[in-house]
Coordinates of N, CA and C in Angstrom, one line a residue:
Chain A
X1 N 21.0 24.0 4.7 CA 19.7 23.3 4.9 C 19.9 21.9 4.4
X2 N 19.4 21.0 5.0 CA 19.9 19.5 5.0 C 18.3 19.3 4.6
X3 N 17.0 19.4 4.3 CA 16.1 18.9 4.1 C 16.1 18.5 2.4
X4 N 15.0 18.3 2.1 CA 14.5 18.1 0.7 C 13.6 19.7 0.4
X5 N 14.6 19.8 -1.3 CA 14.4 21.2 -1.5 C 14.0 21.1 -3.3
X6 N 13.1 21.9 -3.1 CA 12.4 21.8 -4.4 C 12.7 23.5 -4.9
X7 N 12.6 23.4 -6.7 CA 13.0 24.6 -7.1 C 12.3 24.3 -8.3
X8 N 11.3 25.7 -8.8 CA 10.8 26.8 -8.2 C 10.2 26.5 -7.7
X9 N 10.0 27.0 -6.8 CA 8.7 26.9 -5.7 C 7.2 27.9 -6.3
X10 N 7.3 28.6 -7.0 CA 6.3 28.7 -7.8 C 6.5 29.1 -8.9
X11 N 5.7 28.8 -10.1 CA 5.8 28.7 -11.4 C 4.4 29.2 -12.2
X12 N 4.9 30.1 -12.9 CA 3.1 29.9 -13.9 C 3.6 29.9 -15.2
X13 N 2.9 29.4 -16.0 CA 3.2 29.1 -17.8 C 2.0 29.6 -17.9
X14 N 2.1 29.6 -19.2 CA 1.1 30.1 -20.7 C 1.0 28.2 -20.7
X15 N -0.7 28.0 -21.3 CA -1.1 26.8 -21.6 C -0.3 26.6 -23.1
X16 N 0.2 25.1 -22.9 CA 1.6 24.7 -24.0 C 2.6 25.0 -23.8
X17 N 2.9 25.6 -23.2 CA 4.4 25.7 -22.6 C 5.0 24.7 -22.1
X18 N 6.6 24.3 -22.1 CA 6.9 23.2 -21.0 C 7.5 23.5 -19.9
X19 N 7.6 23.2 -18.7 CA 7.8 23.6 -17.5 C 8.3 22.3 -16.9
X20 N 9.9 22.4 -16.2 CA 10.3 21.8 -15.3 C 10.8 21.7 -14.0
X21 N 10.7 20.9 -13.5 CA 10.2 21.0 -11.3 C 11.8 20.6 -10.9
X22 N 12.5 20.9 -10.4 CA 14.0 19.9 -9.7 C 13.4 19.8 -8.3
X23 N 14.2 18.7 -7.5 CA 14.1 18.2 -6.3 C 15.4 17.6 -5.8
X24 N 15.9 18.2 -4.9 CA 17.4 17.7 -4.2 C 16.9 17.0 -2.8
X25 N 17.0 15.8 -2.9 CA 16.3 15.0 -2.1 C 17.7 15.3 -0.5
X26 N 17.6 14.6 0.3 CA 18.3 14.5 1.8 C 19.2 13.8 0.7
X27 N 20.8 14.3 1.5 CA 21.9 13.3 0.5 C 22.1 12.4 0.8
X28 N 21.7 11.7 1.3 CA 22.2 10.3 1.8 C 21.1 9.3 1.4
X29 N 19.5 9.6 1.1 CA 18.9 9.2 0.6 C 18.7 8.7 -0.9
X30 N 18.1 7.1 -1.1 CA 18.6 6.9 -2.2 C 16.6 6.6 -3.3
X31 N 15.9 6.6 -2.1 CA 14.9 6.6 -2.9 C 14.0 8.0 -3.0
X32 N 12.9 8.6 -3.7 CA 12.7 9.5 -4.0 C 11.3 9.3 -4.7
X33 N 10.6 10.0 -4.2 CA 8.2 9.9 -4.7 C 8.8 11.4 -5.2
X34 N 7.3 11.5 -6.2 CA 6.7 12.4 -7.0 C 5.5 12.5 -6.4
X35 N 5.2 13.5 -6.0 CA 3.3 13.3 -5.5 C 3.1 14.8 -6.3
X36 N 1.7 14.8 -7.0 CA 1.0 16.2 -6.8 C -0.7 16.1 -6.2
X37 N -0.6 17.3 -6.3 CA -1.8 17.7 -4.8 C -2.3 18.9 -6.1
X38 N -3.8 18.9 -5.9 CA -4.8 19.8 -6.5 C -5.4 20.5 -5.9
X39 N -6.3 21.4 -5.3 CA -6.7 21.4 -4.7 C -8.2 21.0 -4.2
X40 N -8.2 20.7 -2.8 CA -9.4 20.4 -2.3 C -9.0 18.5 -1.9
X41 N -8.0 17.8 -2.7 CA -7.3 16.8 -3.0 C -6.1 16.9 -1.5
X42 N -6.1 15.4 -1.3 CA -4.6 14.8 -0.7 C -3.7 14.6 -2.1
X43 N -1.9 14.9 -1.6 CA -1.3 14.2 -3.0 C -1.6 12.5 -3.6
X44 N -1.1 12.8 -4.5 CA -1.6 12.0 -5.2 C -0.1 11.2 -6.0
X45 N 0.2 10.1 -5.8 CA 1.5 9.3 -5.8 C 1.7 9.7 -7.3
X46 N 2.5 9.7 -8.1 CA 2.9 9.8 -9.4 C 4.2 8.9 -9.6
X47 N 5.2 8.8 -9.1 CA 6.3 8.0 -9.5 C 7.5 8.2 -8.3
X48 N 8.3 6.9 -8.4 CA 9.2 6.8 -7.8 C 10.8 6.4 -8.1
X49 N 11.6 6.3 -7.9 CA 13.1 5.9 -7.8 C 13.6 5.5 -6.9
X50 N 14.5 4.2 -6.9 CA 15.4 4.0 -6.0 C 16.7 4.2 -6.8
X51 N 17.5 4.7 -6.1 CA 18.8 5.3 -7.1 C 18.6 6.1 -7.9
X52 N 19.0 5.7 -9.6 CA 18.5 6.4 -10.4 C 17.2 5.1 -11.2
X53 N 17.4 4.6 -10.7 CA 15.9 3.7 -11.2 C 14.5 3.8 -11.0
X54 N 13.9 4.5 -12.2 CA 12.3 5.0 -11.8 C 11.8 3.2 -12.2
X55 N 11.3 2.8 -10.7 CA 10.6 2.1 -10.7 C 9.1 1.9 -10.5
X56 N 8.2 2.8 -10.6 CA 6.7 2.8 -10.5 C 6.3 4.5 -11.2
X57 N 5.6 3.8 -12.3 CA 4.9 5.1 -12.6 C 3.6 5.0 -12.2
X58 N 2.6 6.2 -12.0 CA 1.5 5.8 -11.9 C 0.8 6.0 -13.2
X59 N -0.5 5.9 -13.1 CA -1.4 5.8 -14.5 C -1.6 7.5 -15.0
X60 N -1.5 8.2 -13.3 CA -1.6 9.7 -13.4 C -0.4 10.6 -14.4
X61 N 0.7 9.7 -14.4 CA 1.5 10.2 -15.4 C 1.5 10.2 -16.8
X62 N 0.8 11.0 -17.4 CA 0.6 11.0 -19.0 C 2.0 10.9 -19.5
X63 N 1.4 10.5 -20.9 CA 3.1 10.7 -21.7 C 3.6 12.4 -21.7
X64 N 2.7 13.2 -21.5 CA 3.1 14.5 -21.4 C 4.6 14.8 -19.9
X65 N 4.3 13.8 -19.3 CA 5.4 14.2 -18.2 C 6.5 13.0 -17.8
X66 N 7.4 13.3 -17.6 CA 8.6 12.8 -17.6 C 9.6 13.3 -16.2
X67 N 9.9 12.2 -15.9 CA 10.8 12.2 -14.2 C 11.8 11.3 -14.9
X68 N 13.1 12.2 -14.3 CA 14.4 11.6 -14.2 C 15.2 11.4 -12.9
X69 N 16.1 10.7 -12.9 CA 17.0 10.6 -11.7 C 18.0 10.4 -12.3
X70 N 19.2 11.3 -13.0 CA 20.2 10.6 -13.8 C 21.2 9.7 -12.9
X71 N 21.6 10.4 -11.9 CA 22.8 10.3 -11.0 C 22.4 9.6 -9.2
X72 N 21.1 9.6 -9.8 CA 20.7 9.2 -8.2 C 20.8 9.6 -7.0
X73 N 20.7 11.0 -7.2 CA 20.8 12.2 -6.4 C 19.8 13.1 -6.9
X74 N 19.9 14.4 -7.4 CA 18.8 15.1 -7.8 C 18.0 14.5 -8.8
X75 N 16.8 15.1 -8.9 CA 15.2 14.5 -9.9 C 14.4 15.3 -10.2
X76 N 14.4 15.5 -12.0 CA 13.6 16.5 -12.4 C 12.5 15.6 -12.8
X77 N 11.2 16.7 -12.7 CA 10.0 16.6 -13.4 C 9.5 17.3 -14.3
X78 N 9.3 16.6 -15.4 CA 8.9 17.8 -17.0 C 7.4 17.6 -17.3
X79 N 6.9 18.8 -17.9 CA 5.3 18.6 -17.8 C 5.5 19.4 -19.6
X80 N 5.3 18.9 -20.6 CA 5.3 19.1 -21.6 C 4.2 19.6 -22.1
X81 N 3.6 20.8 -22.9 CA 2.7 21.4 -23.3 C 1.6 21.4 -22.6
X82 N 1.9 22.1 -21.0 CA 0.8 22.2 -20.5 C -0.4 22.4 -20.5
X83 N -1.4 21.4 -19.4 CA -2.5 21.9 -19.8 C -3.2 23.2 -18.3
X84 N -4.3 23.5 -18.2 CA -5.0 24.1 -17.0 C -5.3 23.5 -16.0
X85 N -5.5 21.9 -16.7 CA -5.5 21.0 -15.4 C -4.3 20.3 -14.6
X86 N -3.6 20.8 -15.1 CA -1.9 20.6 -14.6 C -1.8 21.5 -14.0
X87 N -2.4 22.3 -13.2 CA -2.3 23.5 -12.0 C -2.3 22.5 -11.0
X88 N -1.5 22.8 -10.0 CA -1.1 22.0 -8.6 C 0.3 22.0 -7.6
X89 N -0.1 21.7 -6.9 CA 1.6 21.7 -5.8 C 2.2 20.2 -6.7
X90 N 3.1 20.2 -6.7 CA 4.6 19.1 -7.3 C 4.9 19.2 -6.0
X91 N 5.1 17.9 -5.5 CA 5.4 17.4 -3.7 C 6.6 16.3 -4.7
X92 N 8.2 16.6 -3.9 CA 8.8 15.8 -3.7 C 9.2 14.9 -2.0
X93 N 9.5 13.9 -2.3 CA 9.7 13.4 -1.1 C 10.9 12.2 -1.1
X94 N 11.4 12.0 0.3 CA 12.6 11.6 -0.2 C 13.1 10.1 1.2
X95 N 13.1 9.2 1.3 CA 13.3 8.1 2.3 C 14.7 7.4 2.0
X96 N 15.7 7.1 3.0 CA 16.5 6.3 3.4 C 16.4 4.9 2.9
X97 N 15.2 4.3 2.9 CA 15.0 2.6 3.1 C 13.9 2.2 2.6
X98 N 13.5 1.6 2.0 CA 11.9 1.2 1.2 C 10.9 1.3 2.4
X99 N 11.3 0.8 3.6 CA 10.3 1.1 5.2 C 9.9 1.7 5.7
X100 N 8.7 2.1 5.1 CA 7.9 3.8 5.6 C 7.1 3.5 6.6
X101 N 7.2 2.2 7.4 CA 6.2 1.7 8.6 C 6.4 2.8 9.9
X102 N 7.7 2.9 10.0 CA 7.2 4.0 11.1 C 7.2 5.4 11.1
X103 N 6.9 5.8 9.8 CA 6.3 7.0 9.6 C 6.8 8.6 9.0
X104 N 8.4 8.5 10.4 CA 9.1 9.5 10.3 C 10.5 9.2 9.2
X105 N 10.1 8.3 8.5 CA 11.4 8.0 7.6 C 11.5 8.6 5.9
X106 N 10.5 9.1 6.0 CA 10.1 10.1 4.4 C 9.3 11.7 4.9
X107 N 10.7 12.0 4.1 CA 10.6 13.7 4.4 C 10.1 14.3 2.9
X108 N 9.6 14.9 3.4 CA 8.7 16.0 1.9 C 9.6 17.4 2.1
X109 N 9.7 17.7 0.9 CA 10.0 18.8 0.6 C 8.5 20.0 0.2
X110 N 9.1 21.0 0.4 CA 8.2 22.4 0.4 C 6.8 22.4 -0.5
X111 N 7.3 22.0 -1.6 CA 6.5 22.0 -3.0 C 6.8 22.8 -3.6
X112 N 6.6 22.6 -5.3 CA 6.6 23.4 -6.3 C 4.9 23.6 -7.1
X113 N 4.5 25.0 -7.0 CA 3.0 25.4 -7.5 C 3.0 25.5 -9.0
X114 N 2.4 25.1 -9.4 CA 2.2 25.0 -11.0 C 0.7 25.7 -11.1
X115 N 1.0 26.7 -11.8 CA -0.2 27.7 -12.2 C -0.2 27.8 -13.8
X116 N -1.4 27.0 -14.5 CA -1.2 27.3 -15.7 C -2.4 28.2 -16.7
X117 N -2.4 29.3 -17.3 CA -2.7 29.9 -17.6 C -3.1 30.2 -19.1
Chain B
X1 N -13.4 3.8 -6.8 CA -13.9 4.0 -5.5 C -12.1 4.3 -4.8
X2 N -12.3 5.4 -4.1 CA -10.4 6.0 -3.7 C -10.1 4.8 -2.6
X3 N -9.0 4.8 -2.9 CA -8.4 3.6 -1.7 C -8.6 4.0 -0.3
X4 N -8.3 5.6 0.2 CA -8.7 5.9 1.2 C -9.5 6.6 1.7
X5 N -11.0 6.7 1.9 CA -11.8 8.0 2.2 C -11.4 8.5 3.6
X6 N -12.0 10.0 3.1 CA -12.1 10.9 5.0 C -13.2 11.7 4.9
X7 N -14.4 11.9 6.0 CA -14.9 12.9 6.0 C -14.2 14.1 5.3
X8 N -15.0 14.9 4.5 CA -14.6 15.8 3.9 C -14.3 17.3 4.4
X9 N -15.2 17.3 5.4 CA -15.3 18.5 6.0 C -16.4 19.5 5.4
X10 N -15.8 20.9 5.9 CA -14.7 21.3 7.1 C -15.8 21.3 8.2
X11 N -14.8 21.2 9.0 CA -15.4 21.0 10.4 C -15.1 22.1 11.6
X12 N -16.1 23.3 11.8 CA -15.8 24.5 12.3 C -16.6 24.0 13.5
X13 N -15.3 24.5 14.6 CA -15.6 24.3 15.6 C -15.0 25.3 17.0
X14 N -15.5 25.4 18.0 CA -14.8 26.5 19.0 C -13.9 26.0 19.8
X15 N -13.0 27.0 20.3 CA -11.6 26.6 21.0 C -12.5 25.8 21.8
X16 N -11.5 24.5 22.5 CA -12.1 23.8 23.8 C -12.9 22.5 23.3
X17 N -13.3 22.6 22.2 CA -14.3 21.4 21.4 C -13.1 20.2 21.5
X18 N -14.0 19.1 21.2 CA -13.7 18.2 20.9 C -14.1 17.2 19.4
X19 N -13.4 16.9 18.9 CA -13.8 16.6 17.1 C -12.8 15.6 16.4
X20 N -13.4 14.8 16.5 CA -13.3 13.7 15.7 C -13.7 13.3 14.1
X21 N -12.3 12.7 13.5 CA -12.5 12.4 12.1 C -12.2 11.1 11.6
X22 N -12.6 11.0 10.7 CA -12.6 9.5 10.6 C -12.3 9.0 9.1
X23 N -12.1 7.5 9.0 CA -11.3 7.8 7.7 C -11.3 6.1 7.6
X24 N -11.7 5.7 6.2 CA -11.8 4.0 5.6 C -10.5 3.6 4.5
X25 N -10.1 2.8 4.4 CA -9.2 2.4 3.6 C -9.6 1.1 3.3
X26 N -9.3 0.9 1.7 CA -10.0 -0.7 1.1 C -9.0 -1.4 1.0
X27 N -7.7 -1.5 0.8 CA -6.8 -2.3 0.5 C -7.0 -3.1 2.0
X28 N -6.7 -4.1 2.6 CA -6.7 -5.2 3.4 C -5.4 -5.1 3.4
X29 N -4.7 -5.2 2.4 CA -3.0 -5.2 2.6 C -2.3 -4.4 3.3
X30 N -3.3 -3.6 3.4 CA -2.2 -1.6 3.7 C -1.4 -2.3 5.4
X31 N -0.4 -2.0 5.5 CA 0.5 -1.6 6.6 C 1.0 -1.3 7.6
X32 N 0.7 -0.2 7.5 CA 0.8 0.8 7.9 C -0.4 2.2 7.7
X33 N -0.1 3.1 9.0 CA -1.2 3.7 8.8 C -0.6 5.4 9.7
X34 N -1.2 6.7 9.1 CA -0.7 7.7 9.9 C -1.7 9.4 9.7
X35 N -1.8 9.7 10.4 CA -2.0 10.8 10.2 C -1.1 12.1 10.2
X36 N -1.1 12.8 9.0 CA -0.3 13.8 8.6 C -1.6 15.1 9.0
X37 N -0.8 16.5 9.1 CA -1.2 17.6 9.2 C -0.8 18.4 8.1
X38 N -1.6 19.2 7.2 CA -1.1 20.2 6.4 C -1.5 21.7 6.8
X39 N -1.5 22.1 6.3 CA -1.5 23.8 6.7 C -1.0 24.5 5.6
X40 N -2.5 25.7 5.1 CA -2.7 26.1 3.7 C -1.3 26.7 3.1
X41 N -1.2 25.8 1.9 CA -0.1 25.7 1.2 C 1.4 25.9 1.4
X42 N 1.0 24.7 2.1 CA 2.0 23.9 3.1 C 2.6 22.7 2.6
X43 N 3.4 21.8 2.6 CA 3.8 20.7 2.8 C 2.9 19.4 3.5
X44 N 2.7 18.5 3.8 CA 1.7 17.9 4.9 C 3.3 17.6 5.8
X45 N 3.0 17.5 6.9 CA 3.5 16.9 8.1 C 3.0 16.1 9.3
X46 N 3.8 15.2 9.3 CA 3.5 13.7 10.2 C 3.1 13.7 11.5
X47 N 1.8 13.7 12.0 CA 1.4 14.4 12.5 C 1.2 12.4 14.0
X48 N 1.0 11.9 13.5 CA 1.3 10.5 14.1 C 0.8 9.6 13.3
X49 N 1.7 8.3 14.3 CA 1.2 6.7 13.5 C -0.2 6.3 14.1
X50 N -0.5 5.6 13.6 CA -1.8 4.7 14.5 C -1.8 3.5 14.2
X51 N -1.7 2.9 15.9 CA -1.5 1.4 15.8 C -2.9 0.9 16.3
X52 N -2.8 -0.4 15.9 CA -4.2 -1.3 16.6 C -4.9 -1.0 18.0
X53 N -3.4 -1.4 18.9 CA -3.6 -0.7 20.0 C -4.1 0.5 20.3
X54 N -4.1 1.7 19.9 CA -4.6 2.8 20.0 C -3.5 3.4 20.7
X55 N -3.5 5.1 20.2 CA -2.1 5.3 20.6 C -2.4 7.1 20.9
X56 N -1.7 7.8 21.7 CA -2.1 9.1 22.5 C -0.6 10.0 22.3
X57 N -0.9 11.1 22.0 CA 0.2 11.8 22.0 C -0.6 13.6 22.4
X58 N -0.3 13.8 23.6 CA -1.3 15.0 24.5 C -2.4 14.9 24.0
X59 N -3.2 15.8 23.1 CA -4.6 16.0 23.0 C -4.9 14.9 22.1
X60 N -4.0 14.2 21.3 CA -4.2 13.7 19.9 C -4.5 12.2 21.0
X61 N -5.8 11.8 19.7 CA -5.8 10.0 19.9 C -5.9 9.5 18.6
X62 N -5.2 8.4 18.3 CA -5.3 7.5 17.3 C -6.1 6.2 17.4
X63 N -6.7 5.9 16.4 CA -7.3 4.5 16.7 C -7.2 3.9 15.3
X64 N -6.8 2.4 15.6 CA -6.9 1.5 13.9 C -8.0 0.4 14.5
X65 N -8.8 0.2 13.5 CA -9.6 -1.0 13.7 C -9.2 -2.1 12.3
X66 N -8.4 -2.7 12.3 CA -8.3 -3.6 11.0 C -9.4 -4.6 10.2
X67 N -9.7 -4.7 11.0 CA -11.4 -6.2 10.9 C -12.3 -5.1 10.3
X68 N -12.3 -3.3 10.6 CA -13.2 -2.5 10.0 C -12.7 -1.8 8.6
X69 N -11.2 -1.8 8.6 CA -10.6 -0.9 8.1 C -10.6 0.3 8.2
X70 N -10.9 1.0 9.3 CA -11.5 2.1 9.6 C -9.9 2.9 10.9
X71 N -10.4 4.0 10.6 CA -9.2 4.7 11.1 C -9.8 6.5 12.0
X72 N -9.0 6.6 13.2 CA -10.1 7.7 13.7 C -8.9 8.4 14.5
X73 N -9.2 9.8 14.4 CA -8.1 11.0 14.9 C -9.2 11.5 16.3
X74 N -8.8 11.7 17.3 CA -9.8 12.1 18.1 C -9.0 13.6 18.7
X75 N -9.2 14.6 18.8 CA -8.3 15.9 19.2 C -9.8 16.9 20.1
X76 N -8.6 16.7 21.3 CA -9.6 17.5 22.3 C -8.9 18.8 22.7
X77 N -9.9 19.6 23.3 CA -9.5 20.5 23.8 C -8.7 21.3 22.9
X78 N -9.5 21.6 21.6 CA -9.1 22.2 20.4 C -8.8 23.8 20.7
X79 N -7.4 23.9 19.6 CA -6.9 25.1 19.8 C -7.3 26.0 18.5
X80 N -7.1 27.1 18.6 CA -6.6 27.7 17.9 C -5.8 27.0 16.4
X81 N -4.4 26.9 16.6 CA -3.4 26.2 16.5 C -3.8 25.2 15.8
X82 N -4.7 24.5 15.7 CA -5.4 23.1 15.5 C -5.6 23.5 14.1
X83 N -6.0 24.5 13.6 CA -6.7 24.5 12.4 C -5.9 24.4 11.2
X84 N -6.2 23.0 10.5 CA -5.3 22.4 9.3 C -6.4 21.8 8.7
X85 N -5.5 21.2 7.8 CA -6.3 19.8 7.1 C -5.3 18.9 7.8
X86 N -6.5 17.8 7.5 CA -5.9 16.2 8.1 C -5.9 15.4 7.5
X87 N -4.9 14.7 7.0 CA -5.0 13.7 6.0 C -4.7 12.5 6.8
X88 N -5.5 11.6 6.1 CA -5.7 10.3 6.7 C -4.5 9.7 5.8
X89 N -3.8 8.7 5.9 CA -2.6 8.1 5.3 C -2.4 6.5 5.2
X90 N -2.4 5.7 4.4 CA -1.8 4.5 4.5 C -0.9 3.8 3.6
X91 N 0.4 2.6 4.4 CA 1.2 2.5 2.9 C 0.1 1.7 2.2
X92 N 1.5 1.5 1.2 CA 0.7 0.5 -0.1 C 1.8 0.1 -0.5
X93 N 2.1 -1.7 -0.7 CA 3.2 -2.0 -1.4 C 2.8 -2.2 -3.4
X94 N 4.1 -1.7 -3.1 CA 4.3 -1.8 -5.3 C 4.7 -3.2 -5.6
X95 N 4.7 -3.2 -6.5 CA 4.5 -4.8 -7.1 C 6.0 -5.0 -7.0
X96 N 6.8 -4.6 -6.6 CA 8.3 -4.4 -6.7 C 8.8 -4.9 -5.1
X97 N 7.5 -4.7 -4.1 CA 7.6 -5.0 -3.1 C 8.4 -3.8 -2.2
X98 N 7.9 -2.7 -2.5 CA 8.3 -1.8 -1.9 C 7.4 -0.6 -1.5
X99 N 7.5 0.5 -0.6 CA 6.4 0.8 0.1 C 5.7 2.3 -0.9
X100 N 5.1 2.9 -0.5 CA 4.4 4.2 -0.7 C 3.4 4.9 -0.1
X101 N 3.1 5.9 0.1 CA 1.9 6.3 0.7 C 0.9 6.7 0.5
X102 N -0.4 6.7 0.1 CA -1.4 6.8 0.0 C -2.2 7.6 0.7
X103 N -2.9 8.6 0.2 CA -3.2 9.8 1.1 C -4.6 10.1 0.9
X104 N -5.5 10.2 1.8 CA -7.3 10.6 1.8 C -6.8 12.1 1.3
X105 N -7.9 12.2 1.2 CA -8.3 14.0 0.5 C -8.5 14.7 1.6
X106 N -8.3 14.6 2.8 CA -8.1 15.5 3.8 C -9.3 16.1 4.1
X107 N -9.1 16.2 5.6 CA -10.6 17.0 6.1 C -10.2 18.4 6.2
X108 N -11.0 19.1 6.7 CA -10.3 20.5 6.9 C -10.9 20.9 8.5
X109 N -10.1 21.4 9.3 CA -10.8 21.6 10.2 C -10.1 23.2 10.5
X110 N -11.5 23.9 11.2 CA -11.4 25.3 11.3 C -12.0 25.5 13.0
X111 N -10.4 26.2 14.1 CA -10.9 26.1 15.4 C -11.6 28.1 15.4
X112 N -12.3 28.0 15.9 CA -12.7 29.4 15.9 C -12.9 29.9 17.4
X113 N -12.4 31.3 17.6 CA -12.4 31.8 19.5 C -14.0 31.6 19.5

């Protein structure tokens, strides 16, 4: 499978618990979005990387959560002492070129479900 | 105020309809612009771009109005098959000068025999 693959694909925690997302983006791709999705919601941007450089967080990332890119290849996401409102799909996604103009150049992966309990 | 609104829905409608959605974006800056298709607890997928011009791919029509900021999916001769959510889409550059996308809350549309 050559796409973008997220692992687990579903998850449930005990509230407080910490829980983390991986994402193996297309290999040749060097940048890499965080989006999650709630429902009833479009995703919702959270952060990004080019290489291993997270360059844009958004405001939606509390200090509770944490994205890495060590190697500029795979990228985990940590959600520390979850809350109930941290239930949602984790959308990774993954582009070749900062140029998302024509559309087909950022591929999403599956999602990972976060059910917190 | 969300950077990009869309009718919310859902919008239940019978095979053969024709239905139209529509969708505003406030940034002036934005880009780019597309409609993605999701399907329940799904991934979204790229469903087309929409240019100024206005743009057709079989039943699907796109329209951008920039002077409105307004953006419109027209789908006729609705299937079955049809029934997703639609998310309305635009980039957004980061202060880094690089792109991202920006996504409405999606409509929901439901084709019914």
């Amino acid at each position: 499978d050559t796409g973008v693959s997220q692992d687990p694909r579903h998850k449930i925690t005990k509230r407080g618990q910490n829980v983390t997302f991986r994402c193996d983006p297309i290999s040749e791709h060097n940048r890499l979005y965080w989006y999650r999705q709630t429902l009833g919601q479009g995703p919702e941007f959270l952060t990004y990387f080019q290489n291993e450089a997270q360059l844009e967080k958004s405001r939606l990332l509390s200090d509770r959560f944490s994205a890495e890119r060590p190697k500029g290849s795979f990228s985990t996401l940590e959600i520390q002492r979850t809350e109930q409102g941290d239930s949602a799909m984790y959308l990774c996604a993954s582009s070749l070129g900062a140029d998302l103009s024509s559309g087909n150049t950022i591929y999403f992966g599956e999602g990972s479900w976060l059910t917190v309990v | 105020r969300k950077e990009v609104e869309q009718d919310p829905g859902p919008f239940n409608v019978p095979e053969g309809a024709t239905v139209a959605f529509n969708c505003t974006y406030s940034n002036s800056a934005s880009q780019s612009f597309f409609w993605y298709r999701q399907d329940c607890r799904k991934e979204p997928k790229l469903l087309m771009s929409v240019y100024s011009s206005g743009n057709e791919d079989g039943r699907f029509t796109a329209q951008l109005n920039r002077a409105s900021q307004y953006i419109s999916l027209l789908i006729r001769d609705s299937k079955l098959s049809d029934s997703a959510t639609y998310l309305c889409v635009v980039t957004s550059m980061f202060s880094g000068g690089y792109n991202k996308l920006i996504f409405g809350a999606g409509t929901r549309l439901a084709v019914h025999p």
